Short mmCIF file of C-alpha atoms in Angstrom, two decimals:
data_model
loop_
_atom_site.label_atom_id
_atom_site.label_comp_id
_atom_site.label_asym_id
_atom_site.label_seq_id
_atom_site.Cartn_x
_atom_site.Cartn_y
_atom_site.Cartn_z
CA MET A 265 103.40 102.87 133.01
CA GLU A 266 102.72 100.19 130.81
CA ARG A 267 99.29 100.40 131.41
CA HIS A 268 99.20 104.61 131.37
CA PHE A 269 100.54 104.31 128.23
CA ASP A 270 98.00 101.84 126.80
CA GLU A 271 95.36 104.52 127.83
CA GLU A 272 97.37 107.31 125.96
CA LEU A 273 97.47 105.16 123.01
CA ASN A 274 93.58 104.55 123.59
CA GLN A 275 93.22 108.35 124.03
CA LEU A 276 94.95 108.55 120.81
CA LYS A 277 92.54 106.30 119.19
CA LYS A 278 89.76 108.45 120.63
CA GLU A 279 90.81 111.35 119.01
CA LEU A 280 91.67 110.34 115.69
CA LEU A 281 88.49 108.85 115.39
CA ARG A 282 86.54 111.71 116.33
CA MET A 283 88.90 113.63 113.46
CA ALA A 284 87.64 111.19 111.09
CA SER A 285 84.01 111.68 111.97
CA LEU A 286 84.60 115.42 111.81
CA ALA A 287 86.11 114.83 108.38
CA GLU A 288 83.41 112.67 107.10
CA GLU A 289 80.68 115.16 108.39
CA ALA A 290 82.28 117.76 106.72
CA VAL A 291 81.97 115.54 103.27
CA ALA A 292 78.82 114.69 104.17
CA LYS A 293 77.51 118.26 104.87
CA ALA A 294 78.90 119.90 101.67
CA ILE A 295 77.21 117.11 99.63
CA LYS A 296 74.14 117.73 101.14
CA ALA A 297 74.45 121.22 100.58
CA LEU A 298 74.74 120.85 96.79
CA GLU A 299 71.96 118.58 96.78
CA LYS A 300 69.49 120.87 98.72
CA ARG A 301 70.97 123.85 97.42
CA ASP A 302 71.41 125.14 100.63
CA GLU A 303 73.81 127.64 101.23
CA SER A 304 73.66 127.42 105.25
CA ILE A 305 75.00 124.40 105.14
CA CYS A 306 78.17 125.50 102.86
CA ARG A 307 78.44 127.97 105.73
CA GLN A 308 78.41 125.59 108.15
CA VAL A 309 81.00 123.58 106.46
CA LEU A 310 83.17 126.82 105.87
CA ALA A 311 82.87 127.64 109.98
CA GLU A 312 83.71 123.98 111.23
CA GLU A 313 86.92 124.08 108.96
CA GLU A 314 88.62 125.72 112.07
CA ARG A 315 87.46 123.17 114.66
CA ILE A 316 89.40 120.32 112.63
CA ASN A 317 92.29 122.38 111.82
CA MET A 318 92.57 122.76 115.56
CA LEU A 319 92.39 119.11 116.21
CA GLU A 320 95.18 118.21 113.72
CA ILE A 321 97.84 120.33 115.67
CA ASP A 322 96.32 118.70 119.06
CA ILE A 323 96.68 115.08 117.67
CA GLU A 324 100.23 115.87 116.04
CA GLU A 325 101.15 117.49 119.33
CA MET A 326 100.01 114.53 121.48
CA CYS A 327 102.02 111.78 118.86
CA LEU A 328 105.16 113.75 119.11
CA ARG A 329 104.87 113.57 123.03
CA LEU A 330 103.91 110.12 123.10
CA LEU A 331 107.04 109.56 120.74
CA ALA A 332 109.64 111.58 123.04
CA LEU A 333 108.71 110.62 126.91
CA ARG A 334 107.39 106.71 125.97
CA GLN A 335 110.07 106.20 123.44
CA PRO A 336 107.78 102.90 122.07
CA MET A 337 109.47 100.37 120.10
CA ALA A 338 108.31 98.21 117.23
CA VAL A 339 104.31 97.90 116.76
CA ASP A 340 103.37 101.20 119.11
CA LEU A 341 106.36 103.08 117.21
CA ARG A 342 104.77 101.72 114.02
CA PHE A 343 101.10 102.96 115.11
CA ILE A 344 102.29 105.98 116.22
CA THR A 345 104.07 107.18 113.03
CA SER A 346 100.77 105.94 111.36
CA ALA A 347 98.51 107.76 113.34
CA MET A 348 100.54 111.01 112.22
CA LYS A 349 99.87 110.51 108.30
CA ILE A 350 96.22 109.47 109.12
CA ASN A 351 96.03 112.84 110.53
CA ASN A 352 97.32 114.52 108.34
CA ASP A 353 95.09 112.95 105.45
CA LEU A 354 92.16 113.50 107.18
CA GLU A 355 92.75 117.17 107.94
CA ARG A 356 93.52 117.40 103.93
CA ILE A 357 89.75 115.74 103.70
CA GLY A 358 88.21 118.28 105.51
CA ASP A 359 90.22 121.00 103.29
CA LEU A 360 88.30 119.17 100.31
CA ALA A 361 85.10 119.29 101.53
CA VAL A 362 85.82 123.04 102.12
CA ASN A 363 86.21 123.29 98.36
CA ILE A 364 83.47 121.27 98.24
CA ALA A 365 81.19 124.08 99.70
CA GLU A 366 83.06 126.38 97.99
CA ARG A 367 82.11 125.66 94.46
CA THR A 368 78.60 124.78 95.85
CA LEU A 369 78.09 128.53 96.72
CA ASP A 370 79.06 129.20 93.22
CA LEU A 371 76.47 126.73 91.70
CA LEU A 372 73.64 128.65 93.97
CA THR A 373 74.16 131.76 92.09
CA GLU A 374 72.57 129.64 89.08
CA PRO A 375 69.54 127.24 88.08
CA LEU A 376 70.26 123.77 88.17
CA LEU A 377 71.97 122.17 85.43
CA LYS A 378 70.65 119.04 86.16
CA PRO A 379 69.77 116.80 88.66
CA LEU A 380 71.97 114.89 90.45
CA ILE A 381 72.79 111.37 90.69
CA ASP A 382 75.94 110.23 90.04
CA ILE A 383 78.19 112.97 92.57
CA PRO A 384 75.55 111.77 95.34
CA ARG A 385 76.23 108.00 94.81
CA MET A 386 80.21 108.81 94.42
CA ALA A 387 80.01 110.67 97.92
CA MET A 388 78.03 107.81 99.39
CA ILE A 389 81.04 105.24 98.47
CA VAL A 390 83.70 107.98 99.38
CA GLN A 391 81.83 108.66 103.18
CA GLY A 392 81.94 104.87 103.47
CA MET A 393 85.80 104.34 102.73
CA VAL A 394 86.22 107.07 105.57
CA ARG A 395 84.33 105.69 107.78
CA ASP A 396 85.69 101.93 107.42
CA VAL A 397 89.06 102.73 106.92
CA LEU A 398 89.38 104.12 110.38
CA GLU A 399 87.59 101.36 111.76
CA ALA A 400 90.00 99.30 109.77
CA PHE A 401 92.88 101.26 112.15
CA ILE A 402 91.01 101.24 115.05
CA LYS A 403 90.44 97.56 114.91
CA GLY A 404 93.69 96.55 112.95
CA ASP A 405 91.76 95.03 110.69
CA SER A 406 94.04 94.57 107.24
CA LYS A 407 91.25 92.82 105.01
CA LEU A 408 89.08 95.63 105.44
CA ALA A 409 91.76 98.39 104.98
CA ARG A 410 92.55 96.43 101.51
CA GLU A 411 89.19 96.06 100.83
CA VAL A 412 88.63 99.75 101.13
CA CYS A 413 91.76 100.57 98.76
CA ARG A 414 89.84 98.75 96.04
CA ARG A 415 87.14 100.45 95.91
CA ASP A 416 88.97 103.66 95.00
CA ASP A 417 88.68 101.66 91.65
CA GLU A 418 84.64 102.70 91.68
CA VAL A 419 85.36 106.00 92.42
CA ASP A 420 87.68 106.76 89.70
CA ASN A 421 85.22 105.00 87.15
CA LEU A 422 82.33 107.39 88.33
CA ASN A 423 84.10 110.23 88.16
CA ASP A 424 85.64 109.75 84.71
CA GLN A 425 81.66 108.48 83.75
CA ILE A 426 80.53 112.27 85.19
CA PHE A 427 83.62 113.91 83.47
CA ARG A 428 82.21 112.87 80.16
CA GLU A 429 78.17 113.25 81.24
CA LEU A 430 79.13 116.71 81.89
CA LEU A 431 81.54 117.23 78.92
CA THR A 432 78.66 116.61 76.56
CA TYR A 433 76.21 118.76 78.16
CA MET A 434 78.88 121.75 78.00
CA ILE A 435 79.75 120.79 74.41
CA SER A 436 75.76 120.88 73.54
CA ASP A 437 74.77 124.37 75.30
CA PRO A 438 78.13 126.59 76.21
CA LYS A 439 75.42 128.25 78.44
CA THR A 440 76.04 125.32 81.12
CA ILE A 441 79.63 125.54 80.77
CA LYS A 442 80.55 127.32 83.98
CA ARG A 443 77.87 124.96 85.92
CA ALA A 444 79.31 121.64 84.48
CA LEU A 445 82.70 122.68 85.33
CA ASP A 446 81.82 123.43 89.17
CA LEU A 447 80.39 119.75 89.56
CA ILE A 448 83.47 118.44 87.42
CA LEU A 449 85.78 120.01 90.13
CA VAL A 450 83.06 118.45 92.66
CA ALA A 451 83.52 115.07 91.64
CA ARG A 452 87.23 115.45 91.06
CA ASN A 453 87.54 116.59 95.09
CA LEU A 454 85.32 113.36 96.17
CA GLU A 455 87.94 111.71 93.93
CA ARG A 456 90.80 112.96 96.05
CA VAL A 457 89.05 112.31 99.27
CA ALA A 458 88.82 108.72 98.66
CA ASP A 459 92.45 108.88 97.48
CA HIS A 460 93.02 109.85 100.90
CA ALA A 461 91.26 107.04 102.42
CA THR A 462 92.87 104.93 99.93
CA ASN A 463 96.40 106.27 101.56
CA ILE A 464 95.14 105.60 104.60
CA GLY A 465 94.16 102.00 103.80
CA GLU A 466 97.92 101.29 102.63
CA ASP A 467 99.24 102.63 105.88
CA VAL A 468 96.57 100.64 108.02
CA PHE A 469 97.75 97.16 105.80
CA TYR A 470 101.68 98.22 106.39
CA LEU A 471 101.16 98.53 110.16
CA VAL A 472 99.12 95.26 110.25
CA GLU A 473 100.66 93.00 107.65
CA GLY A 474 104.39 94.75 107.74
CA ARG A 475 104.49 94.65 103.51
CA THR A 476 103.28 97.40 101.45
CA ILE A 477 100.45 97.07 99.17
CA LYS A 478 101.34 100.72 97.80
CA HIS A 479 101.98 101.20 93.98
CA HIS A 480 100.45 98.03 93.85
CA ILE A 481 103.57 96.10 94.47
CA GLU A 482 102.24 93.15 95.31
CA GLU A 483 100.18 92.78 92.60
CA LYS A 484 103.44 93.10 90.33
CA GLN A 485 104.99 91.00 92.52
CA SER A 486 102.32 88.19 92.17
CA ASP A 487 102.08 88.68 88.46
CA LYS A 488 98.47 89.49 88.78
CA MET B 115 127.35 106.01 118.76
CA GLU B 116 126.38 109.86 118.24
CA ARG B 117 129.01 110.27 115.61
CA HIS B 118 127.03 107.29 113.71
CA PHE B 119 123.44 108.98 114.80
CA ASP B 120 124.37 112.02 112.73
CA GLU B 121 125.82 110.37 109.87
CA GLU B 122 122.42 108.55 109.74
CA LEU B 123 120.90 111.65 109.76
CA ASN B 124 122.86 113.37 106.73
CA GLN B 125 122.37 110.10 105.13
CA LEU B 126 118.50 110.70 105.26
CA LYS B 127 118.87 114.44 104.31
CA LYS B 128 120.97 113.23 100.88
CA GLU B 129 117.93 110.65 100.28
CA LEU B 130 115.32 113.25 100.81
CA LEU B 131 116.99 115.91 98.41
CA ARG B 132 117.25 113.02 96.01
CA MET B 133 113.90 112.50 96.08
CA ALA B 134 112.69 116.01 96.01
CA SER B 135 115.14 116.10 92.97
CA LEU B 136 113.16 113.27 91.45
CA ALA B 137 109.83 115.01 92.11
CA GLU B 138 110.66 118.26 90.90
CA GLU B 139 112.44 116.87 87.72
CA ALA B 140 109.24 115.13 86.70
CA VAL B 141 106.94 118.05 87.42
CA ALA B 142 109.67 119.94 85.10
CA LYS B 143 109.17 117.45 82.06
CA ALA B 144 106.10 116.81 82.41
CA ILE B 145 105.00 120.52 81.68
CA LYS B 146 107.95 120.34 78.98
CA ALA B 147 106.34 117.31 77.36
CA LEU B 148 103.56 119.89 77.38
CA GLU B 149 105.33 123.14 75.83
CA LYS B 150 107.02 120.90 73.16
CA ARG B 151 103.98 118.61 72.42
CA ASP B 152 106.62 115.43 72.90
CA GLU B 153 105.32 112.36 73.93
CA SER B 154 108.21 110.70 74.41
CA ILE B 155 108.78 112.70 77.54
CA CYS B 156 105.58 111.65 78.84
CA ARG B 157 106.34 108.44 78.48
CA GLN B 158 109.44 108.84 80.60
CA VAL B 159 107.65 110.84 83.06
CA LEU B 160 105.35 107.56 83.39
CA ALA B 161 108.50 105.34 83.38
CA GLU B 162 110.04 107.06 86.08
CA GLU B 163 107.17 107.31 88.84
CA GLU B 164 107.98 103.50 89.96
CA ARG B 165 111.58 104.94 90.97
CA ILE B 166 109.94 107.67 93.27
CA ASN B 167 107.66 105.10 94.65
CA MET B 168 110.30 103.02 95.40
CA LEU B 169 112.29 105.71 97.10
CA GLU B 170 109.14 106.75 99.16
CA ILE B 171 109.21 103.27 100.95
CA ASP B 172 113.33 103.20 101.09
CA ILE B 173 113.25 106.61 102.96
CA GLU B 174 110.10 105.76 105.18
CA GLU B 175 111.75 102.62 106.03
CA MET B 176 114.95 104.53 106.99
CA CYS B 177 112.91 106.91 109.26
CA LEU B 178 111.20 104.17 111.02
CA ARG B 179 114.31 102.46 111.63
CA LEU B 180 116.22 105.74 113.45
CA LEU B 181 113.38 106.06 115.47
CA ALA B 182 113.25 102.53 116.85
CA LEU B 183 117.17 101.84 117.05
CA ARG B 184 118.23 105.61 118.52
CA GLN B 185 115.21 106.51 120.18
CA PRO B 186 115.81 110.30 119.14
CA MET B 187 114.98 112.79 121.36
CA ALA B 188 113.52 116.24 120.90
CA VAL B 189 114.92 117.82 117.93
CA ASP B 190 116.02 114.62 116.09
CA LEU B 191 112.68 113.44 116.72
CA ARG B 192 111.01 116.02 114.97
CA PHE B 193 113.26 116.26 112.45
CA ILE B 194 112.53 112.36 111.70
CA THR B 195 108.56 112.57 111.87
CA SER B 196 109.12 115.61 109.66
CA ALA B 197 111.30 113.99 106.96
CA MET B 198 108.33 111.18 106.85
CA LYS B 199 105.67 113.90 106.04
CA ILE B 200 108.18 115.81 103.85
CA ASN B 201 108.85 112.16 101.81
CA ASN B 202 104.85 111.43 101.79
CA ASP B 203 104.56 114.84 100.03
CA LEU B 204 107.18 114.31 97.78
CA GLU B 205 106.01 111.23 96.32
CA ARG B 206 102.64 112.77 96.08
CA ILE B 207 104.01 115.69 93.69
CA GLY B 208 105.38 112.85 91.74
CA ASP B 209 102.13 111.57 91.23
CA LEU B 210 100.89 114.78 90.14
CA ALA B 211 103.48 114.70 87.65
CA VAL B 212 102.39 112.04 86.24
CA ASN B 213 98.49 113.47 85.90
CA ILE B 214 99.96 116.14 83.84
CA ALA B 215 101.51 113.95 81.66
CA GLU B 216 98.73 112.11 81.31
CA ARG B 217 96.59 115.30 80.40
CA THR B 218 99.53 116.16 77.95
CA LEU B 219 99.11 112.47 76.18
CA ASP B 220 95.26 113.34 75.70
CA LEU B 221 96.06 117.03 74.53
CA LEU B 222 98.67 115.81 71.87
CA THR B 223 95.93 114.17 70.23
CA GLU B 224 94.43 117.36 69.11
CA PRO B 225 95.85 120.62 67.75
CA LEU B 226 97.48 123.37 69.98
CA LEU B 227 94.80 125.50 71.43
CA LYS B 228 96.77 128.59 72.12
CA PRO B 229 100.46 129.28 73.18
CA LEU B 230 100.98 128.47 76.16
CA ILE B 231 102.07 131.44 78.66
CA ASP B 232 100.85 131.35 81.89
CA ILE B 233 101.22 127.84 82.58
CA PRO B 234 105.05 127.68 81.87
CA ARG B 235 105.22 130.39 84.43
CA MET B 236 103.51 128.89 87.10
CA ALA B 237 105.25 125.42 86.57
CA MET B 238 108.43 127.88 87.01
CA ILE B 239 107.09 129.16 89.95
CA VAL B 240 105.79 125.80 91.52
CA GLN B 241 109.26 124.01 90.99
CA GLY B 242 111.13 127.16 92.81
CA MET B 243 109.05 126.56 95.95
CA VAL B 244 109.86 122.50 95.95
CA ARG B 245 113.46 123.40 95.22
CA ASP B 246 113.94 126.29 97.85
CA VAL B 247 111.69 124.57 100.54
CA LEU B 248 113.58 121.54 100.24
CA GLU B 249 116.84 123.63 100.92
CA ALA B 250 115.05 125.17 103.93
CA PHE B 251 114.58 122.06 105.51
CA ILE B 252 118.18 121.05 105.05
CA LYS B 253 119.44 124.20 106.45
CA GLY B 254 116.56 124.95 109.26
CA ASP B 255 116.33 128.23 107.77
CA SER B 256 112.68 128.97 108.76
CA LYS B 257 112.40 132.43 106.84
CA LEU B 258 112.53 131.00 103.83
CA ALA B 259 110.16 128.11 104.70
CA ARG B 260 107.73 130.97 105.09
CA GLU B 261 108.70 132.89 102.32
CA VAL B 262 107.92 129.52 100.29
CA CYS B 263 104.55 129.26 101.97
CA ARG B 264 103.75 132.99 100.54
CA ARG B 265 104.46 132.13 96.96
CA ASP B 266 101.73 130.00 96.92
CA ASP B 267 98.93 132.88 96.96
CA GLU B 268 100.78 134.03 93.57
CA VAL B 269 100.15 130.24 92.44
CA ASP B 270 96.45 130.63 93.24
CA ASN B 271 96.19 133.55 91.32
CA LEU B 272 97.85 132.22 88.27
CA ASN B 273 95.40 129.03 88.28
CA ASP B 274 92.24 131.24 88.91
CA GLN B 275 93.55 133.39 85.97
CA ILE B 276 94.40 130.33 83.82
CA PHE B 277 90.70 129.04 84.90
CA ARG B 278 88.94 132.55 83.59
CA GLU B 279 90.90 132.64 80.23
CA LEU B 280 90.09 128.84 79.26
CA LEU B 281 86.27 129.20 80.44
CA THR B 282 85.97 131.98 78.19
CA TYR B 283 87.64 130.04 75.13
CA MET B 284 85.03 127.19 75.92
CA ILE B 285 82.22 129.61 75.70
CA SER B 286 83.17 131.30 72.55
CA ASP B 287 83.98 128.10 70.77
CA PRO B 288 82.85 124.56 72.31
CA LYS B 289 85.21 122.97 69.76
CA THR B 290 88.22 124.03 72.29
CA ILE B 291 86.12 122.59 75.29
CA LYS B 292 87.79 119.36 75.71
CA ARG B 293 91.20 120.76 75.35
CA ALA B 294 90.47 123.85 77.69
CA LEU B 295 89.62 121.22 80.25
CA ASP B 296 92.92 119.42 79.94
CA LEU B 297 94.69 122.61 80.26
CA ILE B 298 92.36 123.64 83.22
CA LEU B 299 93.66 120.18 85.16
CA VAL B 300 97.40 120.88 84.24
CA ALA B 301 96.79 124.05 86.15
CA ARG B 302 95.01 122.47 88.95
CA ASN B 303 97.49 119.66 89.01
CA LEU B 304 100.22 122.75 89.01
CA GLU B 305 98.33 124.00 92.28
CA ARG B 306 98.23 121.01 94.21
CA VAL B 307 102.17 120.49 93.55
CA ALA B 308 102.42 124.11 95.44
CA ASP B 309 100.02 123.05 98.02
CA HIS B 310 102.44 120.24 99.01
CA ALA B 311 105.37 122.48 98.87
CA THR B 312 103.65 124.81 101.30
CA ASN B 313 102.96 121.75 103.71
CA ILE B 314 106.14 121.04 103.67
CA GLY B 315 107.05 124.68 104.10
CA GLU B 316 104.67 124.72 107.31
CA ASP B 317 106.12 121.71 108.55
CA VAL B 318 109.86 123.18 108.40
CA PHE B 319 108.84 126.58 110.05
CA TYR B 320 107.71 124.28 113.01
CA LEU B 321 110.28 122.05 113.15
CA VAL B 322 112.54 125.02 113.19
CA GLU B 323 110.39 127.45 115.31
CA GLY B 324 108.43 125.41 117.27
CA ARG B 325 105.28 127.26 116.69
CA THR B 326 103.01 127.06 113.67
CA ILE B 327 101.95 129.41 110.63
CA LYS B 328 99.44 126.31 109.44
CA HIS B 329 96.00 127.36 108.86
CA HIS B 330 97.12 130.57 108.99
CA ILE B 331 96.74 130.99 112.77
CA GLU B 332 99.58 133.43 113.36
CA GLU B 333 98.26 135.91 111.12
CA LYS B 334 94.65 135.97 113.01
CA GLN B 335 96.43 136.06 116.42
CA SER B 336 98.13 138.54 115.53
CA ASP B 337 95.08 140.41 114.08
CA LYS B 338 97.07 140.95 110.53
#
């Protein structure tokens, strides 16, 4: 039975990795659609949301089944409850990619406001966070998890910078307002993807180390 | 032992209700601060975030302890895993209240853009959703849970309406842009609170009925 249980846990890991790559890919495609001004890629992102949603339900049921039938203790228990939370975060990342695709469809009805530089850069960082935090989960690498959480500040800074820049566009030319707003919301959706990756990172850290880096409790405790 | 376990589950319910009222109160205060243009209420919201964060950690540990020590089956197992997810959603509602308080602090540096009507209305609906969905959870009331999920559409519509109205302000007078943007983001934060309440409602429905209303699967299946 132990052996079988290990196989089941491996299966769960595999499914979560699949979920993560679907979510990451959705974000990547949404940003590619924005960069290339390509409606068909937007439509793809919208169409593929269903798969992510279905997979979320499958993974959740897999976790509940493992909890009910295997009655796992300690480490395995925490692993499965973390998997449930991570699954949830990944599904929401999929939703955010859909939001970006919808904003992009809106942006395609008007001419390009400005060449995009910071948003693709932000997207690269955010996708890396999703990828690396899942690797940290699978490998039980708390150092990598913490490092991913730290990247969140960089994303927040980029988001603020994008916001301020687009604000100046809007103020100097009211004709740009709608497009600038759409871009602000794209950046904000990316920032939320990074927040979910950070949540996952905090869960992984807790899972591996048995103590929390959530809410910067650690930094406060160590007077940093 | 059964008896003791029931007491523990009751304790968990009580703590979750406390968490929910802290989160709901944070949203209520943030909106009150916005309406009354009161900086000290904003500061209160920021100061009280810590309590919500600490309570989240306590509840999560309580759930893990129950799972590990009691090895619950079926209904109790699902109840506890749902409690973990709800706890997480409530903490994020607390974060959103903080975002609103921060936007409000920003808005206080400039004169009032317009009398607020739709945002307080939206806030009332959203707070009701948080309150009712927790009641649905505690009482196992799937009808109420589903009804709360339905209110999400009303919130989305109000959000769109607020967005469009503020957009016209911005376009007709660029001096209003910064303030209008802050109000758009306040509305968007409220909309996200409603999304979390809806997530909780979906979990409660699943917990009680054993089938999902997530992602409108049901509606699709019944051709509605």
